[in-house]
Every structure is written in structure tokens, then in C-alpha cells.
Amino acid sequence: MSYSVFLSSPIHFHTNSRFFSTFPPKLPNKLKTTVTTTTVAAIPPLSTATSVTDLSVLDSTTVALIGGGSVAALAAVLSFTDPERRRRLQAEEVGGGDKEVVRNYFNNSGFQRWKKIYGETDDVNKVQLDIRLGHSKTVENVMKMLTDDGSLNGVTVCDAGCGTGCLSIPLAKEGAVVSASDISAAMVAEAEKQAKEQLTAGNGDIAPVMPKFEVKDLESLDGKYDTVVCLDVLIHYPQNKADGMIAHLASLAENRLILSFAPKTFYYDLLKRIGELFPGPSKATRAYLHAEADVERALNKVGWKIRKRGLITTQFYFARLVEAVPA
């Protein structure tokens, strides 16, 4: 039985003001999507920090049939699992806490997995292809959110947690002056490689400026930028640390801060727990979901307010995105 309806149904976004139209992503022929009028929004794949990419043992039928009484039964099964023990052992192996686990993961097996997902290769499974779709919509909607306010030529942007450059490179093509960083040296090297390949030719009248790529964690970022964007990263921070990180990122931004995060709801939390039941051969990082109200509270605390907000979902990708401005 096919559940491709999850990938072809309209994706809706909501803002505080009006609706926007998105432009469709460039996807392999084997995956089609229909996008209706939407707003701008998105966030990190839920599977970024869980092992959803290893869920080949769970077909879409199994996941889609979770509901009603089966949710209670599944919750009972989950109560007997001990994902925290696996996380503790994982941290001990690399000699540190969450940050060391994340750095180790994205410099090794995680890098190979996410390089494929963020790339254009056909060597991906259905789950990875679905996540690619969700992530591409995140990037496209962030770009639309930024360009709707005018030209990016000469605008300084900090891409915090740049990965393989999926956002940094389009920003540079629009003339933005990009400072991009990631905790993973492997990711940064791949981003630099992709940028050199894609930015050698001009973009019409705009001469792209090569992004400045650095290996840094969020805590080490400094400077001042017109806009700070942080996609698919807060999933690695528990709420108490995420509050401080949001405050730090806001201190770097002069006019706009764009954040994406895995939304914390009962349903999404349950799906995360399912992913933890199937860690696969390669261990992934711990996933932290965040309630939108908590993120908004952290922004308000440092004098910022949410101007736009939205949600992108596919079958395996759940992303909440907010744009904040000084209050």
C-alpha cells in the first residue's frame, strides 16, 4: 500500500500577516510534490538527531497506521525502552556530552548520510528522499522570506550551522555577504567545495561573493550581521540551553533572526520515540523538540518578537520556522 499522498498533499504555512507563494524545489523525477499558495516557513528534519533515516525496517504503512488505540499500545511499548542509556554510552565513547557527540557524528557516519540527503545523488532511500524534499522546502522558503523584503546584494548574513552549504550558496548567489559555520569540519569542507563549484560563474548582474566558511559551534560565534539564520541546529539543544543559544544568536543580529526547530507536540514526540527504538547500525545524536511557546518566550525575554511563523511537513520531516525582529 502506498502512502505517497503525504508527499503530494499541499504544504501550508501561516504568518501573522499574509500568505506567500513558494517556488517548487528541484527534485528527482521519482518524487513529485504539489505546492499551493503558502507562506514562508520551515525547520530541521525530525530525523536530524534521531535515527529516522535508518527506519527502513519500518515501512510507511506501519508508521501511517499509528493512531487511535494503537497510540496507547505503542506508548506502553516505548515505556520499556531505554534510549537514554544508549545516549550515555554514546557520550562516553567520545569522551564528552551532547556537543562532542554531535561533532563526532557529523564528522563521520553522519556526514556521509547527510551529504547524500542534502545532495543530488539518487543513492538514497525513500525516507532520505522525503527528508530531502522537506529540507529543500525549508531553504526555498527562507530564501523567499529574505528576498521578499528586497535585494540581498551586500546584506550580511550569518548562516549558523551551515551544513553542506544548502543555504549559504543560494544566499551568495543573491549577492549576500555570508559568514557560514558548522561544528563539523567535514561539513565545512564539503560546503567550501560546493561553493567553489557553484559560484565560479556570475548570477546575471550580481557578482557572488564567496562565503567565509569556518569550523565553529554556535557558542563561539561573534560579530554583527544584518540577518542571522539557524536551521536544523536547535534540535541538538535541550530547552534550557536553547534559551541561552537563542539569546546569543539574537545578540549577533541587527535586524532579523530566523530559526527552525522540531516542534514539540504529543504526536511528534511519539514519532521521535519510535525513531529511538530503531537506532540502526550507526548511532545518531539526541533529538530535542521545542514548543513554539518556549521559543517565543526566549525571544521575548531578550527583546525580540516573532513576525512570521510557519510549518513544513512531509512524511518524515517536521519543521517549524519563525522570523523574529527587534520588538
mmCIF file of C-alpha atoms in Angstrom:
data_model
loop_
_atom_site.group_PDB
_atom_site.id
_atom_site.type_symbol
_atom_site.label_atom_id
_atom_site.label_comp_id
_atom_site.label_asym_id
_atom_site.label_seq_id
_atom_site.Cartn_x
_atom_site.Cartn_y
_atom_site.Cartn_z
ATOM 1 C CA MET A 1 0.000 0.000 0.000
ATOM 2 C CA SER A 2 1.345 3.412 -0.947
ATOM 3 C CA TYR A 3 1.218 6.471 1.274
ATOM 4 C CA SER A 4 2.703 8.900 -1.252
ATOM 5 C CA VAL A 5 -0.238 11.195 -0.500
ATOM 6 C CA PHE A 6 1.901 12.507 2.353
ATOM 7 C CA LEU A 7 4.384 13.816 -0.191
ATOM 8 C CA SER A 8 1.934 15.218 -2.713
ATOM 9 C CA SER A 9 -0.529 16.969 -0.443
ATOM 10 C CA PRO A 10 -0.349 20.782 -0.190
ATOM 11 C CA ILE A 11 2.093 22.270 2.320
ATOM 12 C CA HIS A 12 0.591 25.196 4.220
ATOM 13 C CA PHE A 13 2.350 27.968 6.103
ATOM 14 C CA HIS A 14 0.925 30.634 8.347
ATOM 15 C CA THR A 15 2.230 34.101 9.125
ATOM 16 C CA ASN A 16 0.978 36.891 11.284
ATOM 17 C CA SER A 17 0.103 38.968 8.238
ATOM 18 C CA ARG A 18 -0.348 37.486 4.784
ATOM 19 C CA PHE A 19 0.277 34.471 2.588
ATOM 20 C CA PHE A 20 3.176 33.991 0.228
ATOM 21 C CA SER A 21 3.733 31.714 -2.751
ATOM 22 C CA THR A 22 6.740 29.423 -2.829
ATOM 23 C CA PHE A 23 8.642 28.188 -5.833
ATOM 24 C CA PRO A 24 8.881 24.404 -6.347
ATOM 25 C CA PRO A 25 12.113 22.593 -5.490
ATOM 26 C CA LYS A 26 14.299 20.803 -7.981
ATOM 27 C CA LEU A 27 13.705 17.172 -7.160
ATOM 28 C CA PRO A 28 14.438 13.812 -8.780
ATOM 29 C CA ASN A 29 11.807 12.659 -11.250
ATOM 30 C CA LYS A 30 10.780 9.834 -8.961
ATOM 31 C CA LEU A 31 9.462 12.287 -6.365
ATOM 32 C CA LYS A 32 6.751 14.786 -7.196
ATOM 33 C CA THR A 33 5.157 17.344 -4.930
ATOM 34 C CA THR A 34 2.302 19.786 -5.250
ATOM 35 C CA VAL A 35 2.597 23.135 -3.524
ATOM 36 C CA THR A 36 -0.327 25.539 -3.278
ATOM 37 C CA THR A 37 -0.272 29.124 -2.099
ATOM 38 C CA THR A 38 1.650 29.150 1.107
ATOM 39 C CA THR A 39 3.564 31.348 3.461
ATOM 40 C CA VAL A 40 7.181 31.131 4.370
ATOM 41 C CA ALA A 41 8.444 28.753 6.991
ATOM 42 C CA ALA A 42 10.239 25.560 7.966
ATOM 43 C CA ILE A 43 12.767 23.713 10.212
ATOM 44 C CA PRO A 44 15.128 20.877 10.740
ATOM 45 C CA PRO A 45 14.146 17.367 9.885
ATOM 46 C CA LEU A 46 12.952 15.482 12.921
ATOM 47 C CA SER A 47 15.338 12.771 11.873
ATOM 48 C CA THR A 48 18.371 15.051 12.038
ATOM 49 C CA ALA A 49 19.026 13.917 15.548
ATOM 50 C CA THR A 50 17.102 10.682 15.706
ATOM 51 C CA SER A 51 17.603 7.656 13.539
ATOM 52 C CA VAL A 52 14.671 8.139 11.205
ATOM 53 C CA THR A 53 16.996 7.731 8.245
ATOM 54 C CA ASP A 54 17.599 4.176 9.447
ATOM 55 C CA LEU A 55 13.885 3.340 9.626
ATOM 56 C CA SER A 56 13.915 1.073 6.590
ATOM 57 C CA VAL A 57 12.684 -1.670 8.924
ATOM 58 C CA LEU A 58 9.546 0.416 9.483
ATOM 59 C CA ASP A 59 7.604 0.766 6.265
ATOM 60 C CA SER A 60 5.278 3.701 5.692
ATOM 61 C CA THR A 61 2.255 1.504 6.310
ATOM 62 C CA THR A 62 3.395 0.786 9.854
ATOM 63 C CA VAL A 63 4.031 4.426 10.626
ATOM 64 C CA ALA A 64 0.876 5.692 8.939
ATOM 65 C CA LEU A 65 -1.353 3.283 10.842
ATOM 66 C CA ILE A 66 -0.312 4.671 14.214
ATOM 67 C CA GLY A 67 -3.405 6.263 15.673
ATOM 68 C CA GLY A 68 -6.325 5.786 17.997
ATOM 69 C CA GLY A 69 -5.939 2.848 20.340
ATOM 70 C CA SER A 70 -2.650 1.840 18.735
ATOM 71 C CA VAL A 71 -1.064 5.031 20.084
ATOM 72 C CA ALA A 72 -1.746 3.900 23.628
ATOM 73 C CA ALA A 73 -0.353 0.458 22.872
ATOM 74 C CA LEU A 74 2.746 1.951 21.293
ATOM 75 C CA ALA A 75 3.219 4.274 24.253
ATOM 76 C CA ALA A 76 3.234 1.251 26.523
ATOM 77 C CA VAL A 77 5.939 -0.395 24.417
ATOM 78 C CA LEU A 78 8.003 2.791 24.428
ATOM 79 C CA SER A 79 7.883 2.904 28.226
ATOM 80 C CA PHE A 80 10.087 -0.191 28.316
ATOM 81 C CA THR A 81 12.797 1.269 26.103
ATOM 82 C CA ASP A 82 15.878 2.995 27.415
ATOM 83 C CA PRO A 83 17.186 5.401 24.750
ATOM 84 C CA GLU A 84 18.895 7.492 27.430
ATOM 85 C CA ARG A 85 21.192 4.609 28.298
ATOM 86 C CA ARG A 86 22.235 4.392 24.666
ATOM 87 C CA ARG A 87 22.878 8.148 24.629
ATOM 88 C CA ARG A 88 25.011 7.950 27.781
ATOM 89 C CA LEU A 89 27.118 5.179 26.305
ATOM 90 C CA GLN A 90 27.434 7.198 23.113
ATOM 91 C CA ALA A 91 28.715 10.225 25.032
ATOM 92 C CA GLU A 92 31.174 8.090 26.975
ATOM 93 C CA GLU A 93 32.615 6.716 23.727
ATOM 94 C CA VAL A 94 33.596 10.178 22.514
ATOM 95 C CA GLY A 95 34.549 11.470 25.955
ATOM 96 C CA GLY A 96 32.018 14.270 26.342
ATOM 97 C CA GLY A 97 28.406 15.430 26.263
ATOM 98 C CA ASP A 98 25.933 16.299 23.543
ATOM 99 C CA LYS A 99 28.257 18.694 21.724
ATOM 100 C CA GLU A 100 31.034 16.121 21.385
ATOM 101 C CA VAL A 101 28.538 13.510 20.222
ATOM 102 C CA VAL A 102 27.216 15.884 17.552
ATOM 103 C CA ARG A 103 30.714 16.839 16.387
ATOM 104 C CA ASN A 104 31.798 13.200 16.194
ATOM 105 C CA TYR A 105 28.637 12.097 14.400
ATOM 106 C CA PHE A 106 28.724 14.796 11.716
ATOM 107 C CA ASN A 107 32.427 14.282 11.095
ATOM 108 C CA ASN A 108 31.957 10.570 10.478
ATOM 109 C CA SER A 109 28.918 8.423 9.628
ATOM 110 C CA GLY A 110 26.510 11.334 9.944
ATOM 111 C CA PHE A 111 28.464 13.346 7.403
ATOM 112 C CA GLN A 112 28.198 10.598 4.781
ATOM 113 C CA ARG A 113 24.466 10.186 5.407
ATOM 114 C CA TRP A 114 23.566 13.882 5.332
ATOM 115 C CA LYS A 115 25.863 14.649 2.419
ATOM 116 C CA LYS A 116 23.714 12.266 0.388
ATOM 117 C CA ILE A 117 20.454 13.696 1.703
ATOM 118 C CA TYR A 118 21.476 17.291 1.028
ATOM 119 C CA GLY A 119 22.974 16.397 -2.349
ATOM 120 C CA GLU A 120 21.536 15.313 -5.685
ATOM 121 C CA THR A 121 22.527 11.658 -5.796
ATOM 122 C CA ASP A 122 19.890 9.012 -6.494
ATOM 123 C CA ASP A 123 21.581 6.755 -3.941
ATOM 124 C CA VAL A 124 19.024 7.495 -1.224
ATOM 125 C CA ASN A 125 16.137 5.520 0.178
ATOM 126 C CA LYS A 126 12.519 6.723 0.280
ATOM 127 C CA VAL A 127 12.851 8.177 3.760
ATOM 128 C CA GLN A 128 16.010 10.100 2.874
ATOM 129 C CA LEU A 129 14.400 11.352 -0.331
ATOM 130 C CA ASP A 130 11.410 12.553 1.658
ATOM 131 C CA ILE A 131 13.680 14.412 4.085
ATOM 132 C CA ARG A 132 15.484 15.973 1.114
ATOM 133 C CA LEU A 133 12.138 17.308 -0.079
ATOM 134 C CA GLY A 134 11.327 18.784 3.318
ATOM 135 C CA HIS A 135 14.743 20.370 3.705
ATOM 136 C CA SER A 136 14.651 21.837 0.203
ATOM 137 C CA LYS A 137 11.330 23.489 1.016
ATOM 138 C CA THR A 138 12.861 24.910 4.182
ATOM 139 C CA VAL A 139 15.707 26.514 2.225
ATOM 140 C CA GLU A 140 13.416 27.805 -0.508
ATOM 141 C CA ASN A 141 11.011 29.377 1.935
ATOM 142 C CA VAL A 142 13.810 31.013 3.897
ATOM 143 C CA MET A 143 15.144 32.469 0.649
ATOM 144 C CA LYS A 144 11.706 33.794 -0.246
ATOM 145 C CA MET A 145 11.291 35.222 3.232
ATOM 146 C CA LEU A 146 14.563 37.125 2.793
ATOM 147 C CA THR A 147 14.150 38.269 -0.805
ATOM 148 C CA ASP A 148 10.564 39.446 -0.273
ATOM 149 C CA ASP A 149 11.987 42.315 1.765
ATOM 150 C CA GLY A 150 14.256 43.463 -1.049
ATOM 151 C CA SER A 151 17.603 42.741 -2.649
ATOM 152 C CA LEU A 152 20.185 40.778 -0.669
ATOM 153 C CA ASN A 153 23.068 42.407 -2.508
ATOM 154 C CA GLY A 154 25.598 43.451 0.155
ATOM 155 C CA VAL A 155 23.448 42.245 3.067
ATOM 156 C CA THR A 156 25.481 40.478 5.768
ATOM 157 C CA VAL A 157 24.107 37.081 6.785
ATOM 158 C CA CYS A 158 25.351 34.622 9.388
ATOM 159 C CA ASP A 159 24.450 31.042 8.450
ATOM 160 C CA ALA A 160 24.862 29.326 11.826
ATOM 161 C CA GLY A 161 25.098 25.572 11.299
ATOM 162 C CA CYS A 162 25.615 25.739 7.532
ATOM 163 C CA GLY A 163 25.955 22.009 6.863
ATOM 164 C CA THR A 164 26.988 21.450 3.255
ATOM 165 C CA GLY A 165 26.080 24.986 2.198
ATOM 166 C CA CYS A 166 22.465 24.429 1.104
ATOM 167 C CA LEU A 167 21.511 27.926 2.263
ATOM 168 C CA SER A 168 24.865 29.730 2.143
ATOM 169 C CA ILE A 169 25.328 29.170 -1.582
ATOM 170 C CA PRO A 170 21.883 30.470 -2.674
ATOM 171 C CA LEU A 171 22.417 33.477 -0.401
ATOM 172 C CA ALA A 172 25.768 34.213 -2.063
ATOM 173 C CA LYS A 173 24.170 33.891 -5.494
ATOM 174 C CA GLU A 174 21.798 36.685 -4.479
ATOM 175 C CA GLY A 175 24.732 38.898 -3.539
ATOM 176 C CA ALA A 176 24.646 38.441 0.243
ATOM 177 C CA VAL A 177 27.899 38.590 2.214
ATOM 178 C CA VAL A 178 27.729 35.271 4.038
ATOM 179 C CA SER A 179 29.595 34.095 7.122
ATOM 180 C CA ALA A 180 28.927 30.360 7.383
ATOM 181 C CA SER A 181 29.945 27.997 10.154
ATOM 182 C CA ASP A 182 29.375 24.470 11.338
ATOM 183 C CA ILE A 183 30.608 22.317 14.212
ATOM 184 C CA SER A 184 31.670 19.662 11.686
ATOM 185 C CA ALA A 185 34.940 20.161 9.818
ATOM 186 C CA ALA A 186 33.766 17.621 7.244
ATOM 187 C CA MET A 187 30.589 19.601 6.574
ATOM 188 C CA VAL A 188 32.521 22.863 6.233
ATOM 189 C CA ALA A 189 34.978 21.294 3.778
ATOM 190 C CA GLU A 190 32.098 19.983 1.660
ATOM 191 C CA ALA A 191 30.340 23.372 1.784
ATOM 192 C CA GLU A 192 33.508 25.114 0.576
ATOM 193 C CA LYS A 193 33.875 22.574 -2.230
ATOM 194 C CA GLN A 194 30.264 23.053 -3.347
ATOM 195 C CA ALA A 195 30.552 26.832 -3.168
ATOM 196 C CA LYS A 196 33.653 26.908 -5.359
ATOM 197 C CA GLU A 197 31.914 24.723 -7.926
ATOM 198 C CA GLN A 198 28.660 26.699 -7.987
ATOM 199 C CA LEU A 199 29.833 30.279 -7.538
ATOM 200 C CA THR A 200 32.516 30.455 -10.203
ATOM 201 C CA ALA A 201 30.023 31.835 -12.717
ATOM 202 C CA GLY A 202 28.191 35.089 -12.137
ATOM 203 C CA ASN A 203 24.461 35.344 -11.451
ATOM 204 C CA GLY A 204 23.314 37.892 -14.004
ATOM 205 C CA ASP A 205 24.303 41.374 -12.851
ATOM 206 C CA ILE A 206 25.235 40.099 -9.386
ATOM 207 C CA ALA A 207 28.816 39.030 -8.720
ATOM 208 C CA PRO A 208 28.650 36.372 -5.983
ATOM 209 C CA VAL A 209 30.960 36.836 -3.032
ATOM 210 C CA MET A 210 32.436 33.558 -1.789
ATOM 211 C CA PRO A 211 31.043 32.803 1.686
ATOM 212 C CA LYS A 212 33.506 32.762 4.554
ATOM 213 C CA PHE A 213 33.363 29.219 5.959
ATOM 214 C CA GLU A 214 34.597 28.389 9.464
ATOM 215 C CA VAL A 215 34.537 25.408 11.804
ATOM 216 C CA LYS A 216 32.731 26.772 14.873
ATOM 217 C CA ASP A 217 29.991 25.765 17.278
ATOM 218 C CA LEU A 218 27.160 28.188 17.975
ATOM 219 C CA GLU A 219 28.628 29.299 21.284
ATOM 220 C CA SER A 220 31.800 30.526 19.534
ATOM 221 C CA LEU A 221 30.071 32.767 17.002
ATOM 222 C CA ASP A 222 30.694 36.502 17.247
ATOM 223 C CA GLY A 223 30.326 39.647 15.203
ATOM 224 C CA LYS A 224 27.310 41.621 13.981
ATOM 225 C CA TYR A 225 25.123 40.764 10.994
ATOM 226 C CA ASP A 226 22.026 42.185 9.387
ATOM 227 C CA THR A 227 20.458 38.726 9.499
ATOM 228 C CA VAL A 228 21.231 35.546 11.423
ATOM 229 C CA VAL A 229 19.792 32.230 10.229
ATOM 230 C CA CYS A 230 19.995 28.997 12.205
ATOM 231 C CA LEU A 231 18.360 25.973 10.571
ATOM 232 C CA ASP A 232 18.314 22.380 11.793
ATOM 233 C CA VAL A 233 20.529 23.067 14.808
ATOM 234 C CA LEU A 234 18.347 23.722 17.871
ATOM 235 C CA ILE A 235 17.353 20.067 17.721
ATOM 236 C CA HIS A 236 20.710 19.369 19.395
ATOM 237 C CA TYR A 237 19.979 21.624 22.392
ATOM 238 C CA PRO A 238 17.689 20.920 25.375
ATOM 239 C CA GLN A 239 15.325 23.794 26.108
ATOM 240 C CA ASN A 240 17.364 25.247 28.984
ATOM 241 C CA LYS A 241 20.415 25.517 26.716
ATOM 242 C CA ALA A 242 18.344 26.523 23.698
ATOM 243 C CA ASP A 243 17.141 29.611 25.593
ATOM 244 C CA GLY A 244 20.716 30.792 26.039
ATOM 245 C CA MET A 245 21.586 29.967 22.449
ATOM 246 C CA ILE A 246 18.587 31.926 21.130
ATOM 247 C CA ALA A 247 19.699 34.887 23.222
ATOM 248 C CA HIS A 248 23.239 34.583 21.851
ATOM 249 C CA LEU A 249 22.086 34.403 18.230
ATOM 250 C CA ALA A 250 19.803 37.398 18.766
ATOM 251 C CA SER A 251 22.790 39.371 20.074
ATOM 252 C CA LEU A 252 24.543 38.814 16.735
ATOM 253 C CA ALA A 253 21.610 40.003 14.609
ATOM 254 C CA GLU A 254 20.769 43.643 13.968
ATOM 255 C CA ASN A 255 17.509 43.328 12.041
ATOM 256 C CA ARG A 256 16.331 39.748 11.723
ATOM 257 C CA LEU A 257 16.736 36.291 13.243
ATOM 258 C CA ILE A 258 15.376 33.190 11.506
ATOM 259 C CA LEU A 259 15.171 29.957 13.484
ATOM 260 C CA SER A 260 13.941 26.499 12.621
ATOM 261 C CA PHE A 261 13.225 23.829 15.198
ATOM 262 C CA ALA A 262 11.488 20.494 15.597
ATOM 263 C CA PRO A 263 8.059 21.294 17.081
ATOM 264 C CA LYS A 264 7.205 19.649 20.365
ATOM 265 C CA THR A 265 3.743 18.118 20.252
ATOM 266 C CA PHE A 266 2.484 14.777 21.528
ATOM 267 C CA TYR A 267 2.418 13.327 18.015
ATOM 268 C CA TYR A 268 5.909 14.461 17.017
ATOM 269 C CA ASP A 269 7.324 13.416 20.364
ATOM 270 C CA LEU A 270 5.858 9.957 19.809
ATOM 271 C CA LEU A 271 7.435 9.718 16.363
ATOM 272 C CA LYS A 272 10.776 10.700 17.855
ATOM 273 C CA ARG A 273 10.470 7.896 20.400
ATOM 274 C CA ILE A 274 9.698 5.461 17.577
ATOM 275 C CA GLY A 275 12.935 6.513 15.881
ATOM 276 C CA GLU A 276 14.846 5.826 19.086
ATOM 277 C CA LEU A 277 13.576 2.245 19.024
ATOM 278 C CA PHE A 278 15.437 1.648 15.772
ATOM 279 C CA PRO A 279 18.917 3.193 16.084
ATOM 280 C CA GLY A 280 20.323 1.233 13.175
ATOM 281 C CA PRO A 281 23.986 0.301 12.772
ATOM 282 C CA SER A 282 25.194 3.881 13.175
ATOM 283 C CA LYS A 283 24.177 5.787 16.272
ATOM 284 C CA ALA A 284 22.718 9.220 15.795
ATOM 285 C CA THR A 285 22.551 12.216 18.072
ATOM 286 C CA ARG A 286 19.978 13.035 20.705
ATOM 287 C CA ALA A 287 16.935 14.914 19.433
ATOM 288 C CA TYR A 288 15.334 17.746 21.392
ATOM 289 C CA LEU A 289 11.924 19.020 20.361
ATOM 290 C CA HIS A 290 10.856 22.561 21.288
ATOM 291 C CA ALA A 291 7.435 24.015 21.966
ATOM 292 C CA GLU A 292 6.814 27.128 19.914
ATOM 293 C CA ALA A 293 5.667 28.946 23.049
ATOM 294 C CA ASP A 294 9.040 28.250 24.699
ATOM 295 C CA VAL A 295 10.964 29.595 21.716
ATOM 296 C CA GLU A 296 8.775 32.685 21.582
ATOM 297 C CA ARG A 297 9.241 33.233 25.317
ATOM 298 C CA ALA A 298 13.027 33.053 24.908
ATOM 299 C CA LEU A 299 12.885 35.630 22.107
ATOM 300 C CA ASN A 300 10.611 37.965 24.053
ATOM 301 C CA LYS A 301 12.956 37.781 27.026
ATOM 302 C CA VAL A 302 15.757 39.394 25.002
ATOM 303 C CA GLY A 303 13.555 41.989 23.334
ATOM 304 C CA TRP A 304 12.598 40.229 20.118
ATOM 305 C CA LYS A 305 9.179 39.325 18.702
ATOM 306 C CA ILE A 306 8.032 36.824 16.089
ATOM 307 C CA ARG A 307 6.896 38.469 12.846
ATOM 308 C CA LYS A 308 6.309 35.391 10.707
ATOM 309 C CA ARG A 309 5.871 31.735 11.539
ATOM 310 C CA GLY A 310 5.065 28.573 9.639
ATOM 311 C CA LEU A 311 5.307 24.807 9.347
ATOM 312 C CA ILE A 312 6.633 22.426 6.699
ATOM 313 C CA THR A 313 5.789 18.756 6.967
ATOM 314 C CA THR A 314 6.355 15.710 4.838
ATOM 315 C CA GLN A 315 6.040 12.121 5.962
ATOM 316 C CA PHE A 316 9.365 12.121 7.831
ATOM 317 C CA TYR A 317 10.180 15.808 8.102
ATOM 318 C CA PHE A 318 8.595 18.235 10.554
ATOM 319 C CA ALA A 319 9.870 21.803 10.605
ATOM 320 C CA ARG A 320 8.675 24.906 12.392
ATOM 321 C CA LEU A 321 10.248 28.172 11.263
ATOM 322 C CA VAL A 322 9.962 31.618 12.803
ATOM 323 C CA GLU A 323 11.278 35.002 11.764
ATOM 324 C CA ALA A 324 11.924 37.352 14.672
ATOM 325 C CA VAL A 325 12.671 41.071 14.676
ATOM 326 C CA PRO A 326 13.530 43.531 17.460
ATOM 327 C CA ALA A 327 10.382 44.386 19.434
#
